[in-house]
mmCIF file of C-alpha atoms in Angstrom:
data_model
loop_
_atom_site.group_PDB
_atom_site.id
_atom_site.type_symbol
_atom_site.label_atom_id
_atom_site.label_comp_id
_atom_site.label_asym_id
_atom_site.label_seq_id
_atom_site.Cartn_x
_atom_site.Cartn_y
_atom_site.Cartn_z
ATOM 1 C CA UNK X 5 -66.551 241.280 63.036
ATOM 2 C CA UNK X 6 -67.464 242.638 59.639
ATOM 3 C CA UNK X 7 -65.397 245.293 57.881
ATOM 4 C CA UNK X 8 -66.514 247.946 55.387
ATOM 5 C CA UNK X 9 -64.266 249.938 53.075
ATOM 6 C CA UNK X 10 -64.772 252.461 50.288
ATOM 7 C CA UNK X 11 -64.387 249.743 47.659
ATOM 8 C CA UNK X 12 -66.286 246.885 49.164
ATOM 9 C CA UNK X 13 -67.644 245.034 52.154
ATOM 10 C CA UNK X 14 -66.340 242.028 54.031
ATOM 11 C CA UNK X 15 -68.646 239.576 55.747
ATOM 12 C CA UNK X 16 -66.819 237.357 58.232
ATOM 13 C CA UNK X 17 -68.960 234.339 57.340
ATOM 14 C CA UNK X 18 -68.724 234.782 53.569
ATOM 15 C CA UNK X 19 -66.279 233.416 51.011
ATOM 16 C CA UNK X 20 -67.303 234.777 47.593
ATOM 17 C CA UNK X 21 -65.549 237.813 46.126
ATOM 18 C CA UNK X 22 -68.166 239.648 44.078
ATOM 19 C CA UNK X 23 -68.137 242.545 41.616
ATOM 20 C CA UNK X 24 -71.403 244.277 40.659
ATOM 21 C CA UNK X 25 -71.421 246.423 37.505
ATOM 22 C CA UNK X 26 -74.243 248.753 36.442
ATOM 23 C CA UNK X 27 -74.202 252.262 34.981
ATOM 24 C CA UNK X 28 -77.457 253.250 36.744
ATOM 25 C CA UNK X 29 -76.714 254.198 40.406
ATOM 26 C CA UNK X 30 -80.156 253.244 41.813
ATOM 27 C CA UNK X 31 -80.001 249.809 40.170
ATOM 28 C CA UNK X 32 -76.407 249.312 41.330
ATOM 29 C CA UNK X 33 -77.294 250.337 44.878
ATOM 30 C CA UNK X 34 -80.209 247.893 44.988
ATOM 31 C CA UNK X 35 -78.086 245.063 43.622
ATOM 32 C CA UNK X 36 -75.294 245.815 46.076
ATOM 33 C CA UNK X 37 -77.742 245.951 48.998
ATOM 34 C CA UNK X 38 -79.050 242.456 48.302
ATOM 35 C CA UNK X 39 -75.603 240.999 47.679
ATOM 36 C CA UNK X 40 -74.135 242.472 50.864
ATOM 37 C CA UNK X 41 -76.990 240.936 52.834
ATOM 38 C CA UNK X 42 -76.135 237.422 51.656
ATOM 39 C CA UNK X 43 -73.837 235.602 54.098
ATOM 40 C CA UNK X 44 -71.969 233.874 51.263
ATOM 41 C CA UNK X 45 -70.569 237.184 50.002
ATOM 42 C CA UNK X 46 -67.242 237.979 51.664
ATOM 43 C CA UNK X 47 -66.287 241.072 49.687
ATOM 44 C CA UNK X 48 -68.318 243.200 47.318
ATOM 45 C CA UNK X 49 -66.928 245.760 44.874
ATOM 46 C CA UNK X 50 -69.112 247.957 42.676
ATOM 47 C CA UNK X 51 -68.389 249.664 39.361
ATOM 48 C CA UNK X 52 -70.392 252.095 37.251
ATOM 49 C CA UNK X 53 -68.940 251.047 33.900
ATOM 50 C CA UNK X 54 -66.725 248.482 32.217
ATOM 51 C CA UNK X 55 -63.554 250.580 32.515
ATOM 52 C CA UNK X 56 -63.872 250.797 36.290
ATOM 53 C CA UNK X 57 -64.759 247.101 36.438
ATOM 54 C CA UNK X 58 -61.594 246.138 34.558
ATOM 55 C CA UNK X 59 -59.489 248.277 36.899
ATOM 56 C CA UNK X 60 -60.951 246.513 39.927
ATOM 57 C CA UNK X 61 -60.449 243.124 38.296
ATOM 58 C CA UNK X 62 -56.829 244.006 37.545
ATOM 59 C CA UNK X 63 -56.185 244.929 41.172
ATOM 60 C CA UNK X 64 -57.704 241.820 42.775
ATOM 61 C CA UNK X 65 -59.292 238.415 42.201
ATOM 62 C CA UNK X 66 -63.070 238.137 41.822
ATOM 63 C CA UNK X 67 -65.142 234.955 41.873
ATOM 64 C CA UNK X 68 -68.257 236.295 40.155
ATOM 65 C CA UNK X 69 -69.329 239.427 38.266
ATOM 66 C CA UNK X 70 -72.983 240.503 38.378
ATOM 67 C CA UNK X 71 -73.170 242.438 35.149
ATOM 68 C CA UNK X 72 -75.690 244.735 33.477
ATOM 69 C CA UNK X 73 -75.857 244.355 29.697
ATOM 70 C CA UNK X 74 -76.848 247.750 28.305
ATOM 71 C CA UNK X 75 -74.179 250.246 29.365
ATOM 72 C CA UNK X 76 -72.496 253.123 27.516
ATOM 73 C CA UNK X 77 -69.068 252.442 26.091
ATOM 74 C CA UNK X 78 -68.092 248.799 26.502
ATOM 75 C CA UNK X 79 -71.393 247.023 27.184
ATOM 76 C CA UNK X 80 -71.934 243.976 29.366
ATOM 77 C CA UNK X 81 -71.658 241.417 26.564
ATOM 78 C CA UNK X 82 -68.393 242.938 25.343
ATOM 79 C CA UNK X 83 -66.998 243.003 28.880
ATOM 80 C CA UNK X 84 -67.986 239.360 29.361
ATOM 81 C CA UNK X 85 -66.034 238.426 26.214
ATOM 82 C CA UNK X 86 -62.985 240.175 27.668
ATOM 83 C CA UNK X 87 -63.393 238.304 30.949
ATOM 84 C CA UNK X 88 -63.510 234.967 29.141
ATOM 85 C CA UNK X 89 -59.906 235.533 28.051
ATOM 86 C CA UNK X 90 -58.663 235.817 31.633
ATOM 87 C CA UNK X 91 -56.404 233.004 32.827
ATOM 88 C CA UNK X 92 -58.918 232.409 35.632
ATOM 89 C CA UNK X 93 -62.165 233.982 34.425
ATOM 90 C CA UNK X 94 -64.819 234.822 37.008
ATOM 91 C CA UNK X 95 -68.333 233.438 36.766
ATOM 92 C CA UNK X 96 -70.743 235.784 34.980
ATOM 93 C CA UNK X 97 -74.306 236.535 36.072
ATOM 94 C CA UNK X 98 -76.112 238.952 33.767
ATOM 95 C CA UNK X 99 -78.601 241.264 35.483
ATOM 96 C CA UNK X 100 -80.810 243.074 32.982
ATOM 97 C CA UNK X 101 -84.277 244.419 32.316
ATOM 98 C CA UNK X 102 -84.349 242.742 28.887
ATOM 99 C CA UNK X 103 -84.610 239.146 27.685
ATOM 100 C CA UNK X 104 -83.125 239.606 24.203
ATOM 101 C CA UNK X 105 -79.593 238.885 25.418
ATOM 102 C CA UNK X 106 -80.322 235.439 26.805
ATOM 103 C CA UNK X 107 -79.010 233.525 23.796
ATOM 104 C CA UNK X 108 -75.749 235.498 23.686
ATOM 105 C CA UNK X 109 -75.420 234.942 27.436
ATOM 106 C CA UNK X 110 -75.717 231.206 26.840
ATOM 107 C CA UNK X 111 -72.997 231.355 24.175
ATOM 108 C CA UNK X 112 -70.705 233.164 26.606
ATOM 109 C CA UNK X 113 -71.165 230.494 29.252
ATOM 110 C CA UNK X 114 -73.010 232.696 31.741
ATOM 111 C CA UNK X 115 -73.868 231.007 35.019
ATOM 112 C CA UNK X 116 -77.208 232.791 35.286
ATOM 113 C CA UNK X 117 -79.413 235.472 33.712
ATOM 114 C CA UNK X 118 -81.443 237.546 36.166
ATOM 115 C CA UNK X 119 -84.222 239.916 35.180
ATOM 116 C CA UNK X 120 -84.675 243.293 36.822
ATOM 117 C CA UNK X 121 -86.080 244.324 39.216
ATOM 118 C CA UNK X 122 -83.859 242.032 41.255
ATOM 119 C CA UNK X 123 -85.197 240.073 44.206
ATOM 120 C CA UNK X 124 -83.211 238.791 47.172
ATOM 121 C CA UNK X 125 -84.382 235.189 46.660
ATOM 122 C CA UNK X 126 -83.474 235.270 42.962
ATOM 123 C CA UNK X 127 -79.966 236.570 43.714
ATOM 124 C CA UNK X 128 -79.614 233.916 46.412
ATOM 125 C CA UNK X 129 -80.349 231.286 43.759
ATOM 126 C CA UNK X 130 -77.730 232.846 41.471
ATOM 127 C CA UNK X 131 -75.102 232.689 44.219
ATOM 128 C CA UNK X 132 -75.964 229.033 44.782
ATOM 129 C CA UNK X 133 -75.384 228.349 41.086
ATOM 130 C CA UNK X 134 -72.124 230.276 41.160
ATOM 131 C CA UNK X 135 -70.872 228.170 44.057
ATOM 132 C CA UNK X 136 -71.892 225.004 42.218
ATOM 133 C CA UNK X 137 -70.143 226.143 39.040
ATOM 134 C CA UNK X 138 -66.929 227.101 40.857
ATOM 135 C CA UNK X 139 -66.627 223.784 42.712
ATOM 136 C CA UNK X 140 -65.799 221.734 39.645
ATOM 137 C CA UNK X 141 -63.745 218.512 39.574
ATOM 138 C CA UNK X 142 -60.237 219.283 38.320
ATOM 139 C CA UNK X 143 -59.888 216.066 36.303
ATOM 140 C CA UNK X 144 -59.488 217.015 32.598
ATOM 141 C CA UNK X 145 -62.220 214.606 31.501
ATOM 142 C CA UNK X 146 -64.709 216.168 33.929
ATOM 143 C CA UNK X 147 -63.813 219.661 32.732
ATOM 144 C CA UNK X 148 -64.201 218.589 29.112
ATOM 145 C CA UNK X 149 -67.679 217.198 29.823
ATOM 146 C CA UNK X 150 -68.721 220.495 31.409
ATOM 147 C CA UNK X 151 -67.508 222.443 28.371
ATOM 148 C CA UNK X 152 -69.283 220.068 25.981
ATOM 149 C CA UNK X 153 -72.674 220.471 27.660
ATOM 150 C CA UNK X 154 -73.440 224.206 27.796
ATOM 151 C CA UNK X 155 -76.668 225.507 29.262
ATOM 152 C CA UNK X 156 -79.538 227.394 27.647
ATOM 153 C CA UNK X 157 -81.430 230.130 29.514
ATOM 154 C CA UNK X 158 -85.170 229.412 29.640
ATOM 155 C CA UNK X 159 -88.066 231.209 31.326
ATOM 156 C CA UNK X 160 -90.104 229.321 33.927
ATOM 157 C CA UNK X 161 -92.810 231.206 35.825
ATOM 158 C CA UNK X 162 -90.953 234.499 35.531
ATOM 159 C CA UNK X 163 -87.596 233.006 36.509
ATOM 160 C CA UNK X 164 -84.704 232.336 34.142
ATOM 161 C CA UNK X 165 -83.327 228.810 34.501
ATOM 162 C CA UNK X 166 -80.327 227.240 32.793
ATOM 163 C CA UNK X 167 -81.218 224.077 30.862
ATOM 164 C CA UNK X 168 -78.378 221.683 29.880
ATOM 165 C CA UNK X 169 -78.209 221.177 26.126
ATOM 166 C CA UNK X 170 -77.978 217.423 26.717
ATOM 167 C CA UNK X 171 -81.573 217.505 28.026
ATOM 168 C CA UNK X 172 -82.891 218.631 24.625
ATOM 169 C CA UNK X 173 -84.333 215.794 22.530
ATOM 170 C CA UNK X 174 -85.540 217.762 19.511
ATOM 171 C CA UNK X 175 -86.272 221.350 18.526
ATOM 172 C CA UNK X 176 -89.259 222.810 16.714
ATOM 173 C CA UNK X 177 -89.266 226.126 14.850
ATOM 174 C CA UNK X 178 -91.945 228.635 15.866
ATOM 175 C CA UNK X 179 -91.379 231.782 13.844
ATOM 176 C CA UNK X 180 -88.315 233.616 15.153
ATOM 177 C CA UNK X 181 -88.377 231.375 18.238
ATOM 178 C CA UNK X 182 -87.543 227.732 18.850
ATOM 179 C CA UNK X 183 -89.294 225.266 21.149
ATOM 180 C CA UNK X 184 -86.901 222.928 22.946
ATOM 181 C CA UNK X 185 -88.455 219.539 23.693
ATOM 182 C CA UNK X 186 -87.113 217.577 26.663
ATOM 183 C CA UNK X 187 -88.248 214.407 28.416
ATOM 184 C CA UNK X 188 -90.144 216.568 30.944
ATOM 185 C CA UNK X 189 -91.772 219.114 28.646
ATOM 186 C CA UNK X 190 -90.934 221.953 26.256
ATOM 187 C CA UNK X 191 -89.526 225.469 26.506
ATOM 188 C CA UNK X 192 -89.751 228.403 24.096
ATOM 189 C CA UNK X 193 -86.514 230.361 23.575
ATOM 190 C CA UNK X 194 -85.817 233.464 21.537
ATOM 191 C CA UNK X 195 -83.472 232.018 18.918
ATOM 192 C CA UNK X 196 -84.051 230.754 15.383
ATOM 193 C CA UNK X 197 -83.867 227.095 14.417
ATOM 194 C CA UNK X 198 -81.217 227.951 11.817
ATOM 195 C CA UNK X 199 -79.002 229.459 14.504
ATOM 196 C CA UNK X 200 -79.323 226.401 16.739
ATOM 197 C CA UNK X 201 -78.683 224.067 13.790
ATOM 198 C CA UNK X 202 -75.393 225.840 13.122
ATOM 199 C CA UNK X 203 -74.299 226.072 16.754
ATOM 200 C CA UNK X 204 -75.294 222.523 17.727
ATOM 201 C CA UNK X 205 -74.114 220.604 14.664
ATOM 202 C CA UNK X 206 -70.971 219.403 16.457
ATOM 203 C CA UNK X 207 -73.129 218.136 19.342
ATOM 204 C CA UNK X 208 -75.000 215.678 17.093
ATOM 205 C CA UNK X 209 -78.081 217.735 16.219
ATOM 206 C CA UNK X 210 -79.203 217.403 12.601
ATOM 207 C CA UNK X 211 -81.780 219.252 10.517
ATOM 208 C CA UNK X 212 -84.457 216.885 9.210
ATOM 209 C CA UNK X 213 -86.970 219.498 8.090
ATOM 210 C CA UNK X 214 -87.200 223.271 7.830
ATOM 211 C CA UNK X 215 -89.141 223.153 11.108
ATOM 212 C CA UNK X 216 -87.286 220.426 13.019
ATOM 213 C CA UNK X 217 -83.843 219.803 14.472
ATOM 214 C CA UNK X 218 -83.218 216.471 16.219
ATOM 215 C CA UNK X 219 -80.525 214.747 18.231
ATOM 216 C CA UNK X 220 -79.257 212.055 15.850
ATOM 217 C CA UNK X 221 -78.453 209.442 18.500
ATOM 218 C CA UNK X 222 -82.021 209.584 19.844
ATOM 219 C CA UNK X 223 -83.695 208.619 16.555
ATOM 220 C CA UNK X 224 -85.413 205.295 17.188
ATOM 221 C CA UNK X 225 -86.755 204.844 13.634
ATOM 222 C CA UNK X 226 -86.649 206.293 10.152
ATOM 223 C CA UNK X 227 -89.959 205.197 8.683
ATOM 224 C CA UNK X 228 -91.520 205.514 5.221
ATOM 225 C CA UNK X 229 -95.144 206.637 5.308
ATOM 226 C CA UNK X 230 -97.562 207.707 2.574
ATOM 227 C CA UNK X 231 -96.425 211.312 2.564
ATOM 228 C CA UNK X 232 -92.715 210.562 2.863
ATOM 229 C CA UNK X 233 -90.295 209.737 5.672
ATOM 230 C CA UNK X 234 -90.652 210.420 9.378
ATOM 231 C CA UNK X 235 -88.249 209.959 12.289
ATOM 232 C CA UNK X 236 -89.430 208.671 15.635
ATOM 233 C CA UNK X 237 -88.088 210.151 18.870
ATOM 234 C CA UNK X 238 -89.754 209.334 22.198
ATOM 235 C CA UNK X 239 -92.734 207.854 20.315
ATOM 236 C CA UNK X 240 -93.200 211.176 18.487
ATOM 237 C CA UNK X 241 -93.177 211.186 14.681
ATOM 238 C CA UNK X 242 -91.441 214.153 13.064
ATOM 239 C CA UNK X 243 -91.493 214.740 9.283
ATOM 240 C CA UNK X 244 -88.332 214.494 7.196
ATOM 241 C CA UNK X 245 -88.240 216.698 4.126
ATOM 242 C CA UNK X 246 -87.039 215.297 0.799
ATOM 243 C CA UNK X 247 -84.007 217.572 0.725
ATOM 244 C CA UNK X 248 -82.797 216.205 4.065
ATOM 245 C CA UNK X 249 -83.655 212.508 3.576
ATOM 246 C CA UNK X 250 -80.462 211.319 1.851
ATOM 247 C CA UNK X 251 -78.152 213.231 4.201
ATOM 248 C CA UNK X 252 -80.025 211.882 7.220
ATOM 249 C CA UNK X 253 -79.777 208.299 5.955
ATOM 250 C CA UNK X 254 -76.037 208.708 5.422
ATOM 251 C CA UNK X 255 -75.553 210.080 8.923
ATOM 252 C CA UNK X 256 -77.571 207.257 10.476
ATOM 253 C CA UNK X 257 -75.519 204.657 8.609
ATOM 254 C CA UNK X 258 -72.218 206.287 9.635
ATOM 255 C CA UNK X 259 -73.362 206.487 13.237
ATOM 256 C CA UNK X 260 -74.351 202.814 13.205
ATOM 257 C CA UNK X 261 -70.987 201.788 11.727
ATOM 258 C CA UNK X 262 -69.162 203.714 14.440
ATOM 259 C CA UNK X 263 -71.188 201.898 17.087
ATOM 260 C CA UNK X 264 -70.388 198.518 15.528
ATOM 261 C CA UNK X 265 -66.667 199.246 15.379
ATOM 262 C CA UNK X 266 -66.399 200.069 19.096
#
């Protein structure tokens, strides 16, 4: 038998403890309606701002927070940064009418990024991802691998998907955007190439040109042509600018020496 209280709802077949946060009552009511209808949700709490959300989080454990971004006072991004410092942080799903927070959401390790108006099937997909992200092997090496391969929010047919960084082969600058090239295709994201070059340097991505960022270990060739050097990745030739040629050669040599010494 299901139970309802002033602070939340219990579904006898559910197991996820959920908090929904939005400063707009109609949007919060709609979000809560869809979440309560999902059989995987055991208890749902709602909050109209970050202060109320933190009080609810202090009083009880929550598995996932569905969080609006633009709110007065402490906004959704700031609240998410606070939640990351918890000993056992909940999963974060951003629910917003805007797409300009997707990159920051990726940096914060968000499980999903849902655009308003919300749909029941889209929230169901988010809950599936939350369950998958919470059932993680406890072995330290497995946890380390998960932390080393963050995801990037991308738009596919009106739906935001999370693409593992490890799937990216090379990146092409397109104005203030970047196009991520994978083995299956390419995806345009709202972030500059310079930003990705800085954030992904430790993951083996190197700048070879003002318009290109590549995964070093995937370079099959560094070839001299009439106009200068090119690198070859997946049979695609990408130009190497003069200013990056020497540094790239040094990195390729160091990488090769490390492989030989293993």
